[in-house]
Amino acid sequence: MHSLHQEIGSLEIGFQAFNRTILLVVTLLFFISIAYFAYCTIWQDERATPYQTLFIMFYYLLLPIIIFCAASGLIAVRCSGSAKEIKSAEDRYLKKALG
C-alpha cells in the first residue's frame, strides 16, 4: 500500500505540472484569438483568403479537438500503471478480507 500511495502522489504532482502547461497553452491561444478577432473587426471589408479560411477552420474547430484528445491520451497513459496497481491492491485486499 505504501508504494501505491507513492505512485499516486507522484502522479498527482505530474498532473499539477501538466495542468499548468495546459492552462498556459489555452491562455496563449485565447489571447491569439482575441487579437485575431480584433483584426477581423477592424478590417471587416477585406475578403478572407483561402489560407485565412483554413487557419480559422483549424484554429477554432480542429485545434480544440486535438488539444482535448492529446490531453486525454496522455492522462490515460499516465493513469494506466496506477489503475493496474490499484486493481491489484483491491484484489489482494478482497482476497484477505473474504478469505
Short mmCIF file of N, CA, C and O in Angstrom, two decimals:
data_model
loop_
_atom_site.label_atom_id
_atom_site.label_comp_id
_atom_site.label_asym_id
_atom_site.label_seq_id
_atom_site.Cartn_x
_atom_site.Cartn_y
_atom_site.Cartn_z
N MET A 1 0.82 -1.19 0.00
CA MET A 1 0.00 0.00 0.00
C MET A 1 0.86 1.26 0.00
O MET A 1 0.48 2.26 -0.59
N HIS A 2 2.03 1.18 0.66
CA HIS A 2 2.91 2.34 0.72
C HIS A 2 3.40 2.72 -0.68
O HIS A 2 3.42 3.90 -1.03
N SER A 3 3.76 1.73 -1.47
CA SER A 3 4.22 2.03 -2.83
C SER A 3 3.09 2.59 -3.68
O SER A 3 3.32 3.44 -4.55
N LEU A 4 1.88 2.14 -3.42
CA LEU A 4 0.72 2.65 -4.15
C LEU A 4 0.49 4.12 -3.81
O LEU A 4 0.23 4.93 -4.69
N HIS A 5 0.63 4.47 -2.54
CA HIS A 5 0.50 5.88 -2.13
C HIS A 5 1.57 6.74 -2.79
O HIS A 5 1.30 7.87 -3.22
N GLN A 6 2.79 6.23 -2.87
CA GLN A 6 3.86 6.98 -3.50
C GLN A 6 3.59 7.18 -4.99
O GLN A 6 3.82 8.25 -5.54
N GLU A 7 3.10 6.13 -5.64
CA GLU A 7 2.81 6.23 -7.07
C GLU A 7 1.69 7.22 -7.35
O GLU A 7 1.78 8.03 -8.27
N ILE A 8 0.66 7.20 -6.52
CA ILE A 8 -0.45 8.14 -6.69
C ILE A 8 0.02 9.56 -6.40
O ILE A 8 -0.36 10.51 -7.10
N GLY A 9 0.87 9.73 -5.40
CA GLY A 9 1.42 11.05 -5.09
C GLY A 9 2.25 11.61 -6.24
O GLY A 9 2.11 12.78 -6.60
N SER A 10 3.10 10.78 -6.83
CA SER A 10 3.91 11.25 -7.96
C SER A 10 3.03 11.54 -9.17
O SER A 10 3.31 12.47 -9.94
N LEU A 11 1.97 10.76 -9.33
CA LEU A 11 1.03 11.01 -10.43
C LEU A 11 0.33 12.35 -10.25
O LEU A 11 0.19 13.12 -11.20
N GLU A 12 -0.07 12.67 -9.02
CA GLU A 12 -0.72 13.96 -8.75
C GLU A 12 0.23 15.12 -8.99
O GLU A 12 -0.16 16.15 -9.55
N ILE A 13 1.49 14.97 -8.60
CA ILE A 13 2.48 16.03 -8.83
C ILE A 13 2.68 16.24 -10.33
O ILE A 13 2.74 17.37 -10.81
N GLY A 14 2.74 15.14 -11.08
CA GLY A 14 2.88 15.25 -12.52
C GLY A 14 1.69 15.92 -13.17
O GLY A 14 1.83 16.70 -14.12
N PHE A 15 0.49 15.63 -12.65
CA PHE A 15 -0.71 16.25 -13.21
C PHE A 15 -0.77 17.74 -12.91
O PHE A 15 -1.32 18.52 -13.70
N GLN A 16 -0.23 18.17 -11.77
CA GLN A 16 -0.20 19.60 -11.47
C GLN A 16 0.63 20.34 -12.51
O GLN A 16 0.23 21.39 -13.01
N ALA A 17 1.80 19.79 -12.85
CA ALA A 17 2.64 20.41 -13.87
C ALA A 17 1.94 20.37 -15.23
O ALA A 17 1.98 21.34 -15.99
N PHE A 18 1.29 19.26 -15.54
CA PHE A 18 0.58 19.12 -16.81
C PHE A 18 -0.58 20.11 -16.89
O PHE A 18 -0.80 20.74 -17.93
N ASN A 19 -1.31 20.28 -15.79
CA ASN A 19 -2.42 21.24 -15.76
C ASN A 19 -1.94 22.67 -15.96
O ASN A 19 -2.59 23.46 -16.64
N ARG A 20 -0.79 23.01 -15.35
CA ARG A 20 -0.22 24.35 -15.55
C ARG A 20 0.14 24.55 -17.02
O ARG A 20 -0.09 25.63 -17.58
N THR A 21 0.70 23.53 -17.65
CA THR A 21 1.07 23.63 -19.06
C THR A 21 -0.16 23.82 -19.94
O THR A 21 -0.17 24.67 -20.83
N ILE A 22 -1.20 23.03 -19.68
CA ILE A 22 -2.43 23.17 -20.46
C ILE A 22 -3.03 24.55 -20.24
O ILE A 22 -3.48 25.20 -21.20
N LEU A 23 -3.05 25.04 -19.01
CA LEU A 23 -3.59 26.36 -18.73
C LEU A 23 -2.80 27.44 -19.46
O LEU A 23 -3.39 28.37 -20.03
N LEU A 24 -1.49 27.33 -19.49
CA LEU A 24 -0.65 28.30 -20.19
C LEU A 24 -0.94 28.27 -21.70
O LEU A 24 -1.10 29.33 -22.32
N VAL A 25 -1.04 27.09 -22.28
CA VAL A 25 -1.31 26.97 -23.71
C VAL A 25 -2.69 27.53 -24.05
O VAL A 25 -2.83 28.29 -25.02
N VAL A 26 -3.68 27.19 -23.27
CA VAL A 26 -5.04 27.68 -23.53
C VAL A 26 -5.11 29.20 -23.36
O VAL A 26 -5.77 29.89 -24.14
N THR A 27 -4.42 29.74 -22.37
CA THR A 27 -4.39 31.19 -22.18
C THR A 27 -3.72 31.88 -23.37
O THR A 27 -4.23 32.89 -23.87
N LEU A 28 -2.62 31.33 -23.84
CA LEU A 28 -1.94 31.87 -25.01
C LEU A 28 -2.84 31.83 -26.24
O LEU A 28 -2.96 32.82 -26.98
N LEU A 29 -3.51 30.70 -26.45
CA LEU A 29 -4.43 30.58 -27.58
C LEU A 29 -5.60 31.55 -27.45
O LEU A 29 -6.09 32.08 -28.46
N PHE A 30 -6.05 31.79 -26.24
CA PHE A 30 -7.14 32.75 -26.02
C PHE A 30 -6.71 34.15 -26.44
O PHE A 30 -7.46 34.85 -27.13
N PHE A 31 -5.51 34.56 -26.05
CA PHE A 31 -5.05 35.89 -26.42
C PHE A 31 -4.83 36.01 -27.92
O PHE A 31 -5.10 37.07 -28.51
N ILE A 32 -4.37 34.95 -28.55
CA ILE A 32 -4.23 34.96 -30.01
C ILE A 32 -5.60 35.11 -30.66
O ILE A 32 -5.76 35.87 -31.63
N SER A 33 -6.59 34.41 -30.15
CA SER A 33 -7.93 34.51 -30.74
C SER A 33 -8.52 35.90 -30.54
O SER A 33 -9.21 36.42 -31.42
N ILE A 34 -8.26 36.53 -29.41
CA ILE A 34 -8.73 37.90 -29.17
C ILE A 34 -8.06 38.86 -30.16
O ILE A 34 -8.72 39.73 -30.73
N ALA A 35 -6.76 38.69 -30.37
CA ALA A 35 -6.04 39.55 -31.32
C ALA A 35 -6.57 39.35 -32.73
O ALA A 35 -6.78 40.32 -33.48
N TYR A 36 -6.82 38.11 -33.13
CA TYR A 36 -7.34 37.85 -34.46
C TYR A 36 -8.77 38.37 -34.60
O TYR A 36 -9.15 38.89 -35.66
N PHE A 37 -9.54 38.28 -33.55
CA PHE A 37 -10.90 38.84 -33.56
C PHE A 37 -10.84 40.35 -33.74
O PHE A 37 -11.63 40.93 -34.49
N ALA A 38 -9.91 41.01 -33.06
CA ALA A 38 -9.74 42.46 -33.21
C ALA A 38 -9.34 42.80 -34.64
O ALA A 38 -9.87 43.75 -35.23
N TYR A 39 -8.44 42.03 -35.21
CA TYR A 39 -8.02 42.24 -36.60
C TYR A 39 -9.21 42.12 -37.54
O TYR A 39 -9.41 42.96 -38.42
N CYS A 40 -10.01 41.08 -37.36
CA CYS A 40 -11.18 40.87 -38.23
C CYS A 40 -12.24 41.96 -38.02
O CYS A 40 -12.97 42.30 -38.94
N THR A 41 -12.32 42.50 -36.81
CA THR A 41 -13.29 43.54 -36.52
C THR A 41 -12.87 44.87 -37.16
O THR A 41 -13.70 45.59 -37.71
N ILE A 42 -11.59 45.16 -37.11
CA ILE A 42 -11.10 46.42 -37.66
C ILE A 42 -11.17 46.42 -39.19
O ILE A 42 -11.61 47.38 -39.80
N TRP A 43 -10.75 45.33 -39.83
CA TRP A 43 -10.75 45.24 -41.28
C TRP A 43 -11.86 44.31 -41.76
O TRP A 43 -11.61 43.25 -42.33
N GLN A 44 -13.09 44.77 -41.58
CA GLN A 44 -14.25 43.94 -41.93
C GLN A 44 -14.45 43.80 -43.43
O GLN A 44 -15.04 42.82 -43.89
N ASP A 45 -14.00 44.76 -44.19
CA ASP A 45 -14.27 44.76 -45.63
C ASP A 45 -13.32 43.87 -46.42
O ASP A 45 -13.55 43.63 -47.61
N GLU A 46 -12.26 43.40 -45.80
CA GLU A 46 -11.30 42.55 -46.53
C GLU A 46 -11.89 41.16 -46.73
O GLU A 46 -12.56 40.61 -45.86
N ARG A 47 -11.60 40.60 -47.89
CA ARG A 47 -12.02 39.22 -48.17
C ARG A 47 -10.99 38.27 -47.56
O ARG A 47 -9.80 38.52 -47.60
N ALA A 48 -11.50 37.19 -47.02
CA ALA A 48 -10.60 36.17 -46.45
C ALA A 48 -10.01 35.34 -47.57
O ALA A 48 -10.71 34.89 -48.47
N THR A 49 -8.70 35.15 -47.50
CA THR A 49 -8.03 34.30 -48.48
C THR A 49 -8.28 32.85 -48.10
O THR A 49 -8.70 32.55 -46.96
N PRO A 50 -8.02 31.92 -49.01
CA PRO A 50 -8.18 30.51 -48.65
C PRO A 50 -7.31 30.10 -47.46
O PRO A 50 -7.73 29.30 -46.62
N TYR A 51 -6.11 30.66 -47.35
CA TYR A 51 -5.24 30.33 -46.21
C TYR A 51 -5.82 30.85 -44.90
O TYR A 51 -5.74 30.19 -43.87
N GLN A 52 -6.39 32.04 -44.94
CA GLN A 52 -7.01 32.58 -43.74
C GLN A 52 -8.23 31.75 -43.33
O GLN A 52 -8.45 31.50 -42.15
N THR A 53 -8.98 31.30 -44.30
CA THR A 53 -10.14 30.46 -44.02
C THR A 53 -9.70 29.13 -43.42
O THR A 53 -10.29 28.65 -42.44
N LEU A 54 -8.65 28.54 -43.98
CA LEU A 54 -8.12 27.29 -43.42
C LEU A 54 -7.59 27.50 -42.01
O LEU A 54 -7.76 26.65 -41.14
N PHE A 55 -6.93 28.63 -41.78
CA PHE A 55 -6.43 28.94 -40.45
C PHE A 55 -7.58 29.01 -39.45
O PHE A 55 -7.51 28.45 -38.35
N ILE A 56 -8.65 29.71 -39.82
CA ILE A 56 -9.81 29.84 -38.93
C ILE A 56 -10.42 28.47 -38.65
O ILE A 56 -10.76 28.14 -37.51
N MET A 57 -10.57 27.65 -39.69
CA MET A 57 -11.15 26.31 -39.51
C MET A 57 -10.27 25.46 -38.59
O MET A 57 -10.78 24.79 -37.69
N PHE A 58 -8.96 25.53 -38.82
CA PHE A 58 -8.04 24.74 -37.99
C PHE A 58 -8.04 25.26 -36.56
O PHE A 58 -8.17 24.49 -35.61
N TYR A 59 -7.88 26.57 -36.40
CA TYR A 59 -7.71 27.16 -35.08
C TYR A 59 -8.94 27.00 -34.19
O TYR A 59 -8.83 26.65 -33.02
N TYR A 60 -10.11 27.23 -34.76
CA TYR A 60 -11.31 27.22 -33.94
C TYR A 60 -12.05 25.88 -33.92
O TYR A 60 -12.84 25.64 -33.02
N LEU A 61 -11.80 25.03 -34.91
CA LEU A 61 -12.51 23.75 -34.95
C LEU A 61 -11.61 22.57 -34.62
O LEU A 61 -11.95 21.73 -33.79
N LEU A 62 -10.46 22.48 -35.26
CA LEU A 62 -9.62 21.30 -35.06
C LEU A 62 -8.69 21.38 -33.86
O LEU A 62 -8.47 20.39 -33.17
N LEU A 63 -8.11 22.55 -33.61
CA LEU A 63 -7.15 22.67 -32.52
C LEU A 63 -7.75 22.32 -31.16
O LEU A 63 -7.10 21.60 -30.38
N PRO A 64 -8.96 22.75 -30.80
CA PRO A 64 -9.52 22.31 -29.51
C PRO A 64 -9.70 20.79 -29.42
O PRO A 64 -9.46 20.20 -28.37
N ILE A 65 -10.09 20.17 -30.54
CA ILE A 65 -10.25 18.71 -30.55
C ILE A 65 -8.89 18.03 -30.38
O ILE A 65 -8.76 17.06 -29.62
N ILE A 66 -7.87 18.56 -31.05
CA ILE A 66 -6.52 17.99 -30.94
C ILE A 66 -6.00 18.12 -29.52
O ILE A 66 -5.45 17.17 -28.95
N ILE A 67 -6.18 19.29 -28.91
CA ILE A 67 -5.72 19.50 -27.54
C ILE A 67 -6.45 18.56 -26.58
O ILE A 67 -5.83 17.93 -25.71
N PHE A 68 -7.77 18.42 -26.73
CA PHE A 68 -8.54 17.54 -25.85
C PHE A 68 -8.10 16.08 -26.01
O PHE A 68 -7.89 15.38 -25.02
N CYS A 69 -7.95 15.63 -27.25
CA CYS A 69 -7.56 14.23 -27.48
C CYS A 69 -6.14 13.95 -26.98
O CYS A 69 -5.89 12.90 -26.38
N ALA A 70 -5.23 14.88 -27.20
CA ALA A 70 -3.86 14.70 -26.72
C ALA A 70 -3.81 14.66 -25.20
O ALA A 70 -3.13 13.81 -24.61
N ALA A 71 -4.52 15.57 -24.55
CA ALA A 71 -4.54 15.59 -23.08
C ALA A 71 -5.20 14.33 -22.53
O ALA A 71 -4.69 13.72 -21.58
N SER A 72 -6.29 13.89 -23.14
CA SER A 72 -6.96 12.67 -22.69
C SER A 72 -6.08 11.45 -22.87
O SER A 72 -6.01 10.58 -22.00
N GLY A 73 -5.40 11.38 -24.00
CA GLY A 73 -4.49 10.26 -24.24
C GLY A 73 -3.34 10.23 -23.26
O GLY A 73 -2.98 9.17 -22.74
N LEU A 74 -2.75 11.39 -22.98
CA LEU A 74 -1.65 11.45 -22.03
C LEU A 74 -2.11 11.06 -20.63
O LEU A 74 -1.42 10.33 -19.92
N ILE A 75 -3.27 11.53 -20.24
CA ILE A 75 -3.81 11.17 -18.92
C ILE A 75 -4.08 9.67 -18.84
O ILE A 75 -3.76 9.02 -17.84
N ALA A 76 -4.63 9.10 -19.90
CA ALA A 76 -4.91 7.66 -19.91
C ALA A 76 -3.62 6.85 -19.80
O ALA A 76 -3.56 5.85 -19.08
N VAL A 77 -2.59 7.28 -20.51
CA VAL A 77 -1.31 6.56 -20.46
C VAL A 77 -0.69 6.66 -19.07
O VAL A 77 -0.21 5.67 -18.51
N ARG A 78 -0.72 7.86 -18.49
CA ARG A 78 -0.13 8.04 -17.16
C ARG A 78 -0.90 7.29 -16.08
O ARG A 78 -0.31 6.85 -15.09
N CYS A 79 -2.20 7.17 -16.24
CA CYS A 79 -3.02 6.52 -15.21
C CYS A 79 -3.09 5.01 -15.36
O CYS A 79 -3.54 4.33 -14.44
N SER A 80 -2.68 4.47 -16.49
CA SER A 80 -2.84 3.03 -16.71
C SER A 80 -2.03 2.21 -15.71
O SER A 80 -2.52 1.21 -15.20
N GLY A 81 -0.81 2.63 -15.41
CA GLY A 81 0.00 1.91 -14.43
C GLY A 81 -0.60 1.96 -13.04
O GLY A 81 -0.63 0.96 -12.33
N SER A 82 -1.08 3.13 -12.66
CA SER A 82 -1.71 3.27 -11.35
C SER A 82 -3.01 2.48 -11.26
O SER A 82 -3.32 1.90 -10.23
N ALA A 83 -3.77 2.46 -12.35
CA ALA A 83 -5.02 1.70 -12.35
C ALA A 83 -4.76 0.22 -12.16
O ALA A 83 -5.49 -0.46 -11.43
N LYS A 84 -3.71 -0.28 -12.80
CA LYS A 84 -3.35 -1.70 -12.62
C LYS A 84 -2.93 -1.97 -11.18
O LYS A 84 -3.30 -2.99 -10.60
N GLU A 85 -2.15 -1.05 -10.61
CA GLU A 85 -1.68 -1.22 -9.23
C GLU A 85 -2.85 -1.15 -8.25
O GLU A 85 -2.92 -1.92 -7.30
N ILE A 86 -3.79 -0.25 -8.49
CA ILE A 86 -4.97 -0.13 -7.63
C ILE A 86 -5.82 -1.39 -7.73
O ILE A 86 -6.30 -1.92 -6.72
N LYS A 87 -6.02 -1.91 -8.93
CA LYS A 87 -6.79 -3.14 -9.13
C LYS A 87 -6.12 -4.31 -8.42
O LYS A 87 -6.80 -5.13 -7.78
N SER A 88 -4.80 -4.38 -8.51
CA SER A 88 -4.06 -5.45 -7.84
C SER A 88 -4.21 -5.34 -6.32
O SER A 88 -4.44 -6.35 -5.64
N ALA A 89 -4.10 -4.13 -5.77
CA ALA A 89 -4.24 -3.93 -4.33
C ALA A 89 -5.67 -4.25 -3.88
O ALA A 89 -5.88 -4.85 -2.82
N GLU A 90 -6.63 -3.89 -4.70
CA GLU A 90 -8.03 -4.19 -4.40
C GLU A 90 -8.27 -5.70 -4.38
O GLU A 90 -8.94 -6.21 -3.47
N ASP A 91 -7.71 -6.40 -5.34
CA ASP A 91 -7.85 -7.86 -5.37
C ASP A 91 -7.20 -8.52 -4.16
O ASP A 91 -7.76 -9.44 -3.57
N ARG A 92 -6.00 -8.03 -3.79
CA ARG A 92 -5.32 -8.58 -2.61
C ARG A 92 -6.14 -8.33 -1.35
O ARG A 92 -6.27 -9.20 -0.49
N TYR A 93 -6.70 -7.12 -1.23
CA TYR A 93 -7.50 -6.80 -0.05
C TYR A 93 -8.75 -7.68 0.02
O TYR A 93 -9.07 -8.22 1.09
N LEU A 94 -9.45 -7.82 -1.09
CA LEU A 94 -10.66 -8.65 -1.09
C LEU A 94 -10.33 -10.12 -0.80
O LEU A 94 -11.09 -10.80 -0.10
N LYS A 95 -9.21 -10.57 -1.29
CA LYS A 95 -8.79 -11.95 -1.03
C LYS A 95 -8.52 -12.18 0.45
O LYS A 95 -8.93 -13.19 1.01
N LYS A 96 -7.85 -11.21 1.09
CA LYS A 96 -7.57 -11.34 2.52
C LYS A 96 -8.81 -11.12 3.36
O LYS A 96 -9.01 -11.78 4.37
N ALA A 97 -9.67 -10.17 2.95
CA ALA A 97 -10.86 -9.85 3.73
C ALA A 97 -11.91 -10.96 3.66
O ALA A 97 -12.57 -11.24 4.66
N LEU A 98 -12.05 -11.55 2.51
CA LEU A 98 -13.08 -12.57 2.33
C LEU A 98 -12.56 -14.00 2.49
O LEU A 98 -13.34 -14.94 2.39
N GLY A 99 -11.29 -14.10 2.70
CA GLY A 99 -10.74 -15.42 2.98
C GLY A 99 -10.29 -16.13 1.77
O GLY A 99 -9.99 -17.21 1.58
#
